[in-house]
Amino acid sequence: QMSATERSLVVLTVNVFARMLPDQKRLLLNALRSHGEVVAMTGDGVNDTPALVAADIGIALGSGSDVARDAADMVLVSNDFGVIVSAIEEGRRILDNLKKVVVHLVSTGFTEIILIGTALAFGLPLPLLPVQILWHNVLSEGFLTMAFAFEPAEGDVMARPPASRGSAGILSRRIMALILLIALGSAFSILMLYFYLLSVPGLSFSVIQSTLFAALTIVAIGITFPIKNLRKPLHHVRPFSNPFLILSFLASLVLLFVAFFFPSLRSLLGLSLLPLFALKALLVVGLGNILIVEGAKYLALRS
């Protein structure tokens, strides 16, 4: 007999509703959703089907009717409600890892765009050859992106509030700000290296391109560990918690060296061996970019 307004208020204070009819379960569900709640509804009988269908997540018991199981999004085969908690934790782990993949892919992609776009805007020669960009993408995006899928759940994953619905949970304003800061900082450091190399007298442009190729790859590989945890600084990250990421990181480094030290591949990619001062510059850029990422994390996600 309650009105919609009364139902909306009573769900805030009452914890248990007993002996409810099927249509009343749906009214309860709508009352909860009116407060922006994401509602999971459990059930096992035919009469639970309307509520299971209407809920954000319908959860049927494994011992329930065929109709209820077919209508549900999730079936508890063991009839254990604790599985729901485990599923929430796994979902949050997957969402965290998707954010890391997006940050890695989009920030490195924007870095390339800013680097090449700035060179074209200033009328400078292309800093990278197309084949070098392809090889860089294999090193920075192929292995590492897949490895992030195996990242274990972070310790505080169940202490956080629920994420936003849909893509906003991944591409939030803070994540987009983080991507932009990383891309701008990384591109700036590589552009400074580019201008420095152009000022070195007698340096062939092949060596300049090779140095920029190595710098871009090192920057992309080097942000792997800082973004293992987007909420904590690097010294709080567990570096060996994901063996697949370690192997991918090492494989990317090995393939970078292979590109320079195998003559046939070096010729195919248009690379040249690097002088000692260029190797020192790469070390400075790589270490500096880790600080850039850590600063970007602090500025974008500090709250």
mmCIF file of N, CA, C and O in Angstrom, residues 169-259:
data_model
loop_
_atom_site.group_PDB
_atom_site.id
_atom_site.type_symbol
_atom_site.label_atom_id
_atom_site.label_comp_id
_atom_site.label_asym_id
_atom_site.label_seq_id
_atom_site.Cartn_x
_atom_site.Cartn_y
_atom_site.Cartn_z
ATOM 1 N N GLY A 169 33.809 4.038 -15.353
ATOM 2 C CA GLY A 169 34.609 3.398 -14.325
ATOM 3 C C GLY A 169 36.046 3.218 -14.749
ATOM 4 O O GLY A 169 36.940 3.093 -13.915
ATOM 5 N N ILE A 170 36.293 3.175 -16.062
ATOM 6 C CA ILE A 170 37.653 3.022 -16.584
ATOM 7 C C ILE A 170 38.217 4.374 -16.991
ATOM 8 O O ILE A 170 39.265 4.787 -16.515
ATOM 9 N N LEU A 171 37.509 5.066 -17.872
ATOM 10 C CA LEU A 171 37.985 6.367 -18.351
ATOM 11 C C LEU A 171 37.360 7.492 -17.538
ATOM 12 O O LEU A 171 36.623 8.328 -18.065
ATOM 13 N N SER A 172 37.654 7.508 -16.257
ATOM 14 C CA SER A 172 37.201 8.606 -15.408
ATOM 15 C C SER A 172 38.036 9.848 -15.701
ATOM 16 O O SER A 172 39.050 9.799 -16.413
ATOM 17 N N ARG A 173 37.617 10.967 -15.157
ATOM 18 C CA ARG A 173 38.376 12.201 -15.378
ATOM 19 C C ARG A 173 39.799 12.089 -14.843
ATOM 20 O O ARG A 173 40.747 12.602 -15.446
ATOM 21 N N ARG A 174 39.945 11.408 -13.718
ATOM 22 C CA ARG A 174 41.289 11.277 -13.127
ATOM 23 C C ARG A 174 42.186 10.412 -13.993
ATOM 24 O O ARG A 174 43.377 10.701 -14.165
ATOM 25 N N ILE A 175 41.623 9.322 -14.541
ATOM 26 C CA ILE A 175 42.420 8.461 -15.408
ATOM 27 C C ILE A 175 42.805 9.209 -16.683
ATOM 28 O O ILE A 175 43.946 9.115 -17.158
ATOM 29 N N MET A 176 41.867 9.981 -17.243
ATOM 30 C CA MET A 176 42.189 10.750 -18.449
ATOM 31 C C MET A 176 43.241 11.819 -18.146
ATOM 32 O O MET A 176 44.125 12.075 -18.970
ATOM 33 N N ALA A 177 43.149 12.424 -16.947
ATOM 34 C CA ALA A 177 44.164 13.405 -16.559
ATOM 35 C C ALA A 177 45.527 12.727 -16.405
ATOM 36 O O ALA A 177 46.560 13.278 -16.815
ATOM 37 N N LEU A 178 45.539 11.536 -15.829
ATOM 38 C CA LEU A 178 46.796 10.790 -15.671
ATOM 39 C C LEU A 178 47.403 10.475 -17.030
ATOM 40 O O LEU A 178 48.609 10.661 -17.242
ATOM 41 N N ILE A 179 46.581 10.002 -17.972
ATOM 42 C CA ILE A 179 47.077 9.683 -19.309
ATOM 43 C C ILE A 179 47.677 10.916 -19.968
ATOM 44 O O ILE A 179 48.772 10.868 -20.562
ATOM 45 N N LEU A 180 46.979 12.044 -19.858
ATOM 46 C CA LEU A 180 47.452 13.282 -20.491
ATOM 47 C C LEU A 180 48.766 13.745 -19.880
ATOM 48 O O LEU A 180 49.703 14.131 -20.602
ATOM 49 N N LEU A 181 48.870 13.694 -18.558
ATOM 50 C CA LEU A 181 50.104 14.128 -17.894
ATOM 51 C C LEU A 181 51.290 13.242 -18.266
ATOM 52 O O LEU A 181 52.392 13.738 -18.523
ATOM 53 N N ILE A 182 51.062 11.929 -18.299
ATOM 54 C CA ILE A 182 52.146 11.008 -18.668
ATOM 55 C C ILE A 182 52.572 11.256 -20.110
ATOM 56 O O ILE A 182 53.772 11.327 -20.420
ATOM 57 N N ALA A 183 51.588 11.380 -21.016
ATOM 58 C CA ALA A 183 51.910 11.578 -22.431
ATOM 59 C C ALA A 183 52.671 12.886 -22.658
ATOM 60 O O ALA A 183 53.672 12.913 -23.382
ATOM 61 N N LEU A 184 52.206 13.966 -22.038
ATOM 62 C CA LEU A 184 52.883 15.262 -22.202
ATOM 63 C C LEU A 184 54.285 15.230 -21.629
ATOM 64 O O LEU A 184 55.244 15.718 -22.245
ATOM 65 N N GLY A 185 54.430 14.653 -20.425
ATOM 66 C CA GLY A 185 55.748 14.586 -19.797
ATOM 67 C C GLY A 185 56.716 13.726 -20.583
ATOM 68 O O GLY A 185 57.879 14.108 -20.799
ATOM 69 N N SER A 186 56.250 12.560 -21.036
ATOM 70 C CA SER A 186 57.119 11.659 -21.800
ATOM 71 C C SER A 186 57.512 12.288 -23.137
ATOM 72 O O SER A 186 58.679 12.233 -23.539
ATOM 73 N N ALA A 187 56.539 12.868 -23.824
ATOM 74 C CA ALA A 187 56.824 13.492 -25.118
ATOM 75 C C ALA A 187 57.793 14.656 -24.957
ATOM 76 O O ALA A 187 58.697 14.847 -25.791
ATOM 77 N N PHE A 188 57.630 15.426 -23.895
ATOM 78 C CA PHE A 188 58.528 16.565 -23.664
ATOM 79 C C PHE A 188 59.967 16.088 -23.473
ATOM 80 O O PHE A 188 60.904 16.669 -24.043
ATOM 81 N N SER A 189 60.159 15.034 -22.680
ATOM 82 C CA SER A 189 61.518 14.546 -22.432
ATOM 83 C C SER A 189 62.156 14.024 -23.714
ATOM 84 O O SER A 189 63.352 14.259 -23.964
ATOM 85 N N ILE A 190 61.380 13.336 -24.554
ATOM 86 C CA ILE A 190 61.938 12.805 -25.805
ATOM 87 C C ILE A 190 62.194 13.931 -26.804
ATOM 88 O O ILE A 190 63.186 13.904 -27.552
ATOM 89 N N LEU A 191 61.313 14.943 -26.822
ATOM 90 C CA LEU A 191 61.539 16.090 -27.705
ATOM 91 C C LEU A 191 62.808 16.852 -27.305
ATOM 92 O O LEU A 191 63.570 17.299 -28.173
ATOM 93 N N MET A 192 63.031 16.990 -26.002
ATOM 94 C CA MET A 192 64.264 17.650 -25.555
ATOM 95 C C MET A 192 65.494 16.859 -26.008
ATOM 96 O O MET A 192 66.513 17.431 -26.408
ATOM 97 N N LEU A 193 65.373 15.533 -25.945
ATOM 98 C CA LEU A 193 66.467 14.683 -26.440
ATOM 99 C C LEU A 193 66.644 14.880 -27.942
ATOM 100 O O LEU A 193 67.785 14.946 -28.436
ATOM 101 N N TYR A 194 65.544 14.997 -28.681
ATOM 102 C CA TYR A 194 65.606 15.196 -30.127
ATOM 103 C C TYR A 194 66.326 16.501 -30.463
ATOM 104 O O TYR A 194 67.250 16.527 -31.303
ATOM 105 N N PHE A 195 65.931 17.570 -29.818
ATOM 106 C CA PHE A 195 66.572 18.867 -30.090
ATOM 107 C C PHE A 195 68.049 18.852 -29.691
ATOM 108 O O PHE A 195 68.887 19.449 -30.364
ATOM 109 N N TYR A 196 68.349 18.157 -28.608
ATOM 110 C CA TYR A 196 69.752 18.050 -28.193
ATOM 111 C C TYR A 196 70.575 17.299 -29.246
ATOM 112 O O TYR A 196 71.683 17.729 -29.617
ATOM 113 N N LEU A 197 70.046 16.191 -29.743
ATOM 114 C CA LEU A 197 70.770 15.397 -30.735
ATOM 115 C C LEU A 197 70.958 16.179 -32.035
ATOM 116 O O LEU A 197 71.994 16.062 -32.697
ATOM 117 N N LEU A 198 69.955 16.976 -32.409
ATOM 118 C CA LEU A 198 70.081 17.784 -33.617
ATOM 119 C C LEU A 198 71.187 18.832 -33.490
ATOM 120 O O LEU A 198 71.765 19.268 -34.495
ATOM 121 N N SER A 199 71.473 19.229 -32.248
ATOM 122 C CA SER A 199 72.507 20.257 -32.032
ATOM 123 C C SER A 199 73.915 19.683 -31.973
ATOM 124 O O SER A 199 74.882 20.445 -31.943
ATOM 125 N N VAL A 200 74.035 18.352 -31.918
ATOM 126 C CA VAL A 200 75.365 17.723 -31.859
ATOM 127 C C VAL A 200 75.985 17.766 -33.250
ATOM 128 O O VAL A 200 75.423 17.210 -34.210
ATOM 129 N N PRO A 201 77.138 18.415 -33.421
ATOM 130 C CA PRO A 201 77.732 18.532 -34.760
ATOM 131 C C PRO A 201 78.207 17.179 -35.291
ATOM 132 O O PRO A 201 78.774 16.366 -34.550
ATOM 133 N N GLY A 202 77.973 16.954 -36.575
ATOM 134 C CA GLY A 202 78.480 15.756 -37.243
ATOM 135 C C GLY A 202 77.741 14.478 -36.939
ATOM 136 O O GLY A 202 78.164 13.405 -37.394
ATOM 137 N N LEU A 203 76.637 14.551 -36.212
ATOM 138 C CA LEU A 203 75.895 13.342 -35.850
ATOM 139 C C LEU A 203 74.935 12.975 -36.986
ATOM 140 O O LEU A 203 74.124 13.806 -37.410
ATOM 141 N N SER A 204 75.036 11.753 -37.491
ATOM 142 C CA SER A 204 74.175 11.339 -38.598
ATOM 143 C C SER A 204 72.723 11.227 -38.130
ATOM 144 O O SER A 204 72.457 10.895 -36.966
ATOM 145 N N PHE A 205 71.806 11.470 -39.072
ATOM 146 C CA PHE A 205 70.398 11.427 -38.691
ATOM 147 C C PHE A 205 69.944 10.001 -38.393
ATOM 148 O O PHE A 205 68.981 9.796 -37.649
ATOM 149 N N SER A 206 70.627 9.025 -38.950
ATOM 150 C CA SER A 206 70.302 7.631 -38.638
ATOM 151 C C SER A 206 70.529 7.341 -37.159
ATOM 152 O O SER A 206 69.734 6.639 -36.524
ATOM 153 N N VAL A 207 71.614 7.888 -36.608
ATOM 154 C CA VAL A 207 71.884 7.712 -35.173
ATOM 155 C C VAL A 207 70.822 8.437 -34.347
ATOM 156 O O VAL A 207 70.383 7.938 -33.297
ATOM 157 N N ILE A 208 70.400 9.615 -34.806
ATOM 158 C CA ILE A 208 69.360 10.364 -34.085
ATOM 159 C C ILE A 208 68.061 9.561 -34.052
ATOM 160 O O ILE A 208 67.432 9.408 -32.999
ATOM 161 N N GLN A 209 67.656 9.043 -35.206
ATOM 162 C CA GLN A 209 66.431 8.232 -35.248
ATOM 163 C C GLN A 209 66.553 6.992 -34.367
ATOM 164 O O GLN A 209 65.604 6.613 -33.670
ATOM 165 N N SER A 210 67.711 6.364 -34.396
ATOM 166 C CA SER A 210 67.920 5.160 -33.595
ATOM 167 C C SER A 210 67.840 5.479 -32.109
ATOM 168 O O SER A 210 67.268 4.708 -31.325
ATOM 169 N N THR A 211 68.395 6.612 -31.714
ATOM 170 C CA THR A 211 68.340 7.012 -30.310
ATOM 171 C C THR A 211 66.913 7.311 -29.879
ATOM 172 O O THR A 211 66.482 6.915 -28.791
ATOM 173 N N LEU A 212 66.172 8.004 -30.741
ATOM 174 C CA LEU A 212 64.778 8.318 -30.411
ATOM 175 C C LEU A 212 63.925 7.048 -30.360
ATOM 176 O O LEU A 212 63.034 6.924 -29.512
ATOM 177 N N PHE A 213 64.184 6.103 -31.251
ATOM 178 C CA PHE A 213 63.476 4.817 -31.221
ATOM 179 C C PHE A 213 63.737 4.114 -29.890
ATOM 180 O O PHE A 213 62.803 3.618 -29.240
ATOM 181 N N ALA A 214 64.997 4.068 -29.480
ATOM 182 C CA ALA A 214 65.334 3.425 -28.204
ATOM 183 C C ALA A 214 64.722 4.180 -27.030
ATOM 184 O O ALA A 214 64.216 3.568 -26.082
ATOM 185 N N ALA A 215 64.741 5.521 -27.104
ATOM 186 C CA ALA A 215 64.188 6.322 -26.010
ATOM 187 C C ALA A 215 62.688 6.097 -25.867
ATOM 188 O O ALA A 215 62.175 5.914 -24.754
ATOM 189 N N LEU A 216 61.972 6.098 -26.984
ATOM 190 C CA LEU A 216 60.524 5.904 -26.946
ATOM 191 C C LEU A 216 60.179 4.527 -26.390
ATOM 192 O O LEU A 216 59.238 4.372 -25.593
ATOM 193 N N THR A 217 60.951 3.520 -26.770
ATOM 194 C CA THR A 217 60.703 2.159 -26.286
ATOM 195 C C THR A 217 61.027 2.036 -24.806
ATOM 196 O O THR A 217 60.265 1.428 -24.041
ATOM 197 N N ILE A 218 62.136 2.616 -24.379
ATOM 198 C CA ILE A 218 62.517 2.561 -22.963
ATOM 199 C C ILE A 218 61.494 3.282 -22.100
ATOM 200 O O ILE A 218 61.141 2.823 -21.008
ATOM 201 N N VAL A 219 60.994 4.407 -22.603
ATOM 202 C CA VAL A 219 59.963 5.148 -21.863
ATOM 203 C C VAL A 219 58.704 4.298 -21.717
ATOM 204 O O VAL A 219 58.104 4.223 -20.634
ATOM 205 N N ALA A 220 58.293 3.631 -22.799
ATOM 206 C CA ALA A 220 57.077 2.814 -22.757
ATOM 207 C C ALA A 220 57.250 1.606 -21.851
ATOM 208 O O ALA A 220 56.341 1.234 -21.094
ATOM 209 N N ILE A 221 58.431 0.968 -21.908
ATOM 210 C CA ILE A 221 58.688 -0.196 -21.051
ATOM 211 C C ILE A 221 58.870 0.247 -19.608
ATOM 212 O O ILE A 221 58.441 -0.429 -18.668
ATOM 213 N N GLY A 222 59.496 1.408 -19.429
ATOM 214 C CA GLY A 222 59.843 1.869 -18.084
ATOM 215 C C GLY A 222 58.669 2.260 -17.219
ATOM 216 O O GLY A 222 58.781 2.279 -15.991
ATOM 217 N N ILE A 223 57.510 2.566 -17.830
ATOM 218 C CA ILE A 223 56.358 2.947 -17.005
ATOM 219 C C ILE A 223 55.596 1.719 -16.505
ATOM 220 O O ILE A 223 54.597 1.861 -15.807
ATOM 221 N N THR A 224 56.083 0.528 -16.866
ATOM 222 C CA THR A 224 55.381 -0.701 -16.488
ATOM 223 C C THR A 224 55.199 -0.810 -14.988
ATOM 224 O O THR A 224 54.081 -1.021 -14.491
ATOM 225 N N PHE A 225 56.277 -0.671 -14.240
ATOM 226 C CA PHE A 225 56.197 -0.874 -12.793
ATOM 227 C C PHE A 225 55.543 0.302 -12.057
ATOM 228 O O PHE A 225 54.802 0.075 -11.104
ATOM 229 N N PRO A 226 55.766 1.546 -12.468
ATOM 230 C CA PRO A 226 55.020 2.634 -11.810
ATOM 231 C C PRO A 226 53.507 2.511 -11.925
ATOM 232 O O PRO A 226 52.791 2.927 -11.022
ATOM 233 N N ILE A 227 52.996 1.927 -13.026
ATOM 234 C CA ILE A 227 51.537 1.828 -13.161
ATOM 235 C C ILE A 227 51.014 0.456 -12.713
ATOM 236 O O ILE A 227 49.832 0.157 -12.928
ATOM 237 N N LYS A 228 51.854 -0.365 -12.098
ATOM 238 C CA LYS A 228 51.346 -1.597 -11.492
ATOM 239 C C LYS A 228 50.332 -1.284 -10.411
ATOM 240 O O LYS A 228 49.420 -2.063 -10.144
ATOM 241 N N ASN A 229 50.494 -0.141 -9.775
ATOM 242 C CA ASN A 229 49.518 0.323 -8.790
ATOM 243 C C ASN A 229 49.326 1.814 -9.010
ATOM 244 O O ASN A 229 50.263 2.600 -8.820
ATOM 245 N N LEU A 230 48.113 2.185 -9.431
ATOM 246 C CA LEU A 230 47.839 3.586 -9.743
ATOM 247 C C LEU A 230 47.554 4.416 -8.501
ATOM 248 O O LEU A 230 47.458 5.637 -8.583
ATOM 249 N N ARG A 231 47.418 3.759 -7.348
ATOM 250 C CA ARG A 231 47.037 4.459 -6.127
ATOM 251 C C ARG A 231 48.200 4.672 -5.168
ATOM 252 O O ARG A 231 48.085 5.460 -4.233
ATOM 253 N N LYS A 232 49.294 3.953 -5.380
ATOM 254 C CA LYS A 232 50.414 4.025 -4.443
ATOM 255 C C LYS A 232 51.694 4.374 -5.184
ATOM 256 O O LYS A 232 51.840 4.050 -6.369
ATOM 257 N N PRO A 233 52.652 5.018 -4.500
ATOM 258 C CA PRO A 233 53.926 5.341 -5.148
ATOM 259 C C PRO A 233 54.739 4.081 -5.437
ATOM 260 O O PRO A 233 54.459 2.997 -4.914
ATOM 261 N N LEU A 234 55.760 4.242 -6.259
ATOM 262 C CA LEU A 234 56.530 3.109 -6.756
ATOM 263 C C LEU A 234 57.153 2.278 -5.642
ATOM 264 O O LEU A 234 57.204 1.044 -5.732
ATOM 265 N N HIS A 235 57.605 2.930 -4.560
ATOM 266 C CA HIS A 235 58.290 2.173 -3.510
ATOM 267 C C HIS A 235 57.338 1.308 -2.693
ATOM 268 O O HIS A 235 57.786 0.516 -1.872
ATOM 269 N N HIS A 236 56.037 1.455 -2.905
ATOM 270 C CA HIS A 236 55.058 0.588 -2.244
ATOM 271 C C HIS A 236 54.531 -0.515 -3.170
ATOM 272 O O HIS A 236 53.715 -1.329 -2.751
ATOM 273 N N VAL A 237 55.004 -0.521 -4.415
ATOM 274 C CA VAL A 237 54.554 -1.521 -5.389
ATOM 275 C C VAL A 237 55.306 -2.829 -5.160
ATOM 276 O O VAL A 237 56.505 -2.833 -4.901
ATOM 277 N N ARG A 238 54.566 -3.945 -5.276
ATOM 278 C CA ARG A 238 55.196 -5.265 -5.170
ATOM 279 C C ARG A 238 55.705 -5.671 -6.550
ATOM 280 O O ARG A 238 54.928 -6.118 -7.391
ATOM 281 N N PRO A 239 57.004 -5.558 -6.813
ATOM 282 C CA PRO A 239 57.491 -5.744 -8.185
ATOM 283 C C PRO A 239 57.401 -7.180 -8.692
ATOM 284 O O PRO A 239 57.316 -7.409 -9.893
ATOM 285 N N PHE A 240 57.423 -8.167 -7.791
ATOM 286 C CA PHE A 240 57.465 -9.563 -8.226
ATOM 287 C C PHE A 240 56.132 -10.281 -8.036
ATOM 288 O O PHE A 240 56.080 -11.513 -8.039
ATOM 289 N N SER A 241 55.048 -9.522 -7.871
ATOM 290 C CA SER A 241 53.746 -10.150 -7.641
ATOM 291 C C SER A 241 53.154 -10.758 -8.914
ATOM 292 O O SER A 241 52.243 -11.571 -8.848
ATOM 293 N N ASN A 242 53.671 -10.364 -10.073
ATOM 294 C CA ASN A 242 53.155 -10.858 -11.349
ATOM 295 C C ASN A 242 54.306 -11.392 -12.195
ATOM 296 O O ASN A 242 54.962 -10.632 -12.909
ATOM 297 N N PRO A 243 54.579 -12.695 -12.141
ATOM 298 C CA PRO A 243 55.701 -13.265 -12.920
ATOM 299 C C PRO A 243 55.563 -13.022 -14.420
ATOM 300 O O PRO A 243 56.570 -12.857 -15.122
ATOM 301 N N PHE A 244 54.326 -12.997 -14.929
ATOM 302 C CA PHE A 244 54.130 -12.779 -16.363
ATOM 303 C C PHE A 244 54.590 -11.380 -16.767
ATOM 304 O O PHE A 244 55.132 -11.188 -17.864
ATOM 305 N N LEU A 245 54.383 -10.403 -15.883
ATOM 306 C CA LEU A 245 54.825 -9.039 -16.185
ATOM 307 C C LEU A 245 56.346 -8.953 -16.181
ATOM 308 O O LEU A 245 56.939 -8.266 -17.016
ATOM 309 N N ILE A 246 56.983 -9.665 -15.257
ATOM 310 C CA ILE A 246 58.447 -9.694 -15.213
ATOM 311 C C ILE A 246 58.996 -10.287 -16.510
ATOM 312 O O ILE A 246 59.918 -9.737 -17.133
ATOM 313 N N LEU A 247 58.424 -11.424 -16.933
ATOM 314 C CA LEU A 247 58.889 -12.074 -18.156
ATOM 315 C C LEU A 247 58.650 -11.187 -19.380
ATOM 316 O O LEU A 247 59.510 -11.099 -20.266
ATOM 317 N N SER A 248 57.493 -10.528 -19.428
ATOM 318 C CA SER A 248 57.194 -9.644 -20.553
ATOM 319 C C SER A 248 58.139 -8.449 -20.585
ATOM 320 O O SER A 248 58.592 -8.016 -21.653
ATOM 321 N N PHE A 249 58.423 -7.910 -19.404
ATOM 322 C CA PHE A 249 59.354 -6.784 -19.295
ATOM 323 C C PHE A 249 60.742 -7.182 -19.822
ATOM 324 O O PHE A 249 61.354 -6.463 -20.627
ATOM 325 N N LEU A 250 61.221 -8.349 -19.378
ATOM 326 C CA LEU A 250 62.540 -8.822 -19.820
ATOM 327 C C LEU A 250 62.529 -9.136 -21.316
ATOM 328 O O LEU A 250 63.501 -8.834 -22.022
ATOM 329 N N ALA A 251 61.432 -9.739 -21.806
ATOM 330 C CA ALA A 251 61.350 -10.065 -23.239
ATOM 331 C C ALA A 251 61.387 -8.800 -24.086
ATOM 332 O O ALA A 251 62.035 -8.764 -25.145
ATOM 333 N N SER A 252 60.723 -7.746 -23.634
ATOM 334 C CA SER A 252 60.729 -6.481 -24.379
ATOM 335 C C SER A 252 62.131 -5.879 -24.424
ATOM 336 O O SER A 252 62.564 -5.374 -25.467
ATOM 337 N N LEU A 253 62.841 -5.946 -23.297
ATOM 338 C CA LEU A 253 64.220 -5.430 -23.273
ATOM 339 C C LEU A 253 65.133 -6.239 -24.186
ATOM 340 O O LEU A 253 65.958 -5.677 -24.926
ATOM 341 N N VAL A 254 64.979 -7.563 -24.141
ATOM 342 C CA VAL A 254 65.814 -8.424 -24.987
ATOM 343 C C VAL A 254 65.570 -8.118 -26.459
ATOM 344 O O VAL A 254 66.514 -7.994 -27.248
ATOM 345 N N LEU A 255 64.308 -7.973 -26.852
ATOM 346 C CA LEU A 255 63.994 -7.679 -28.250
ATOM 347 C C LEU A 255 64.481 -6.295 -28.669
ATOM 348 O O LEU A 255 64.795 -6.071 -29.845
ATOM 349 N N LEU A 256 64.552 -5.375 -27.722
ATOM 350 C CA LEU A 256 65.128 -4.060 -28.028
ATOM 351 C C LEU A 256 66.610 -4.200 -28.347
ATOM 352 O O LEU A 256 67.116 -3.617 -29.327
ATOM 353 N N PHE A 257 67.324 -4.982 -27.538
ATOM 354 C CA PHE A 257 68.755 -5.204 -27.799
ATOM 355 C C PHE A 257 68.954 -5.987 -29.091
ATOM 356 O O PHE A 257 69.893 -5.729 -29.850
ATOM 357 N N VAL A 258 68.069 -6.970 -29.338
ATOM 358 C CA VAL A 258 68.168 -7.765 -30.563
ATOM 359 C C VAL A 258 68.067 -6.870 -31.795
ATOM 360 O O VAL A 258 68.774 -7.066 -32.789
ATOM 361 N N ALA A 259 67.189 -5.869 -31.732
ATOM 362 C CA ALA A 259 67.011 -4.966 -32.866
ATOM 363 C C ALA A 259 68.299 -4.229 -33.217
ATOM 364 O O ALA A 259 68.539 -3.899 -34.384
#
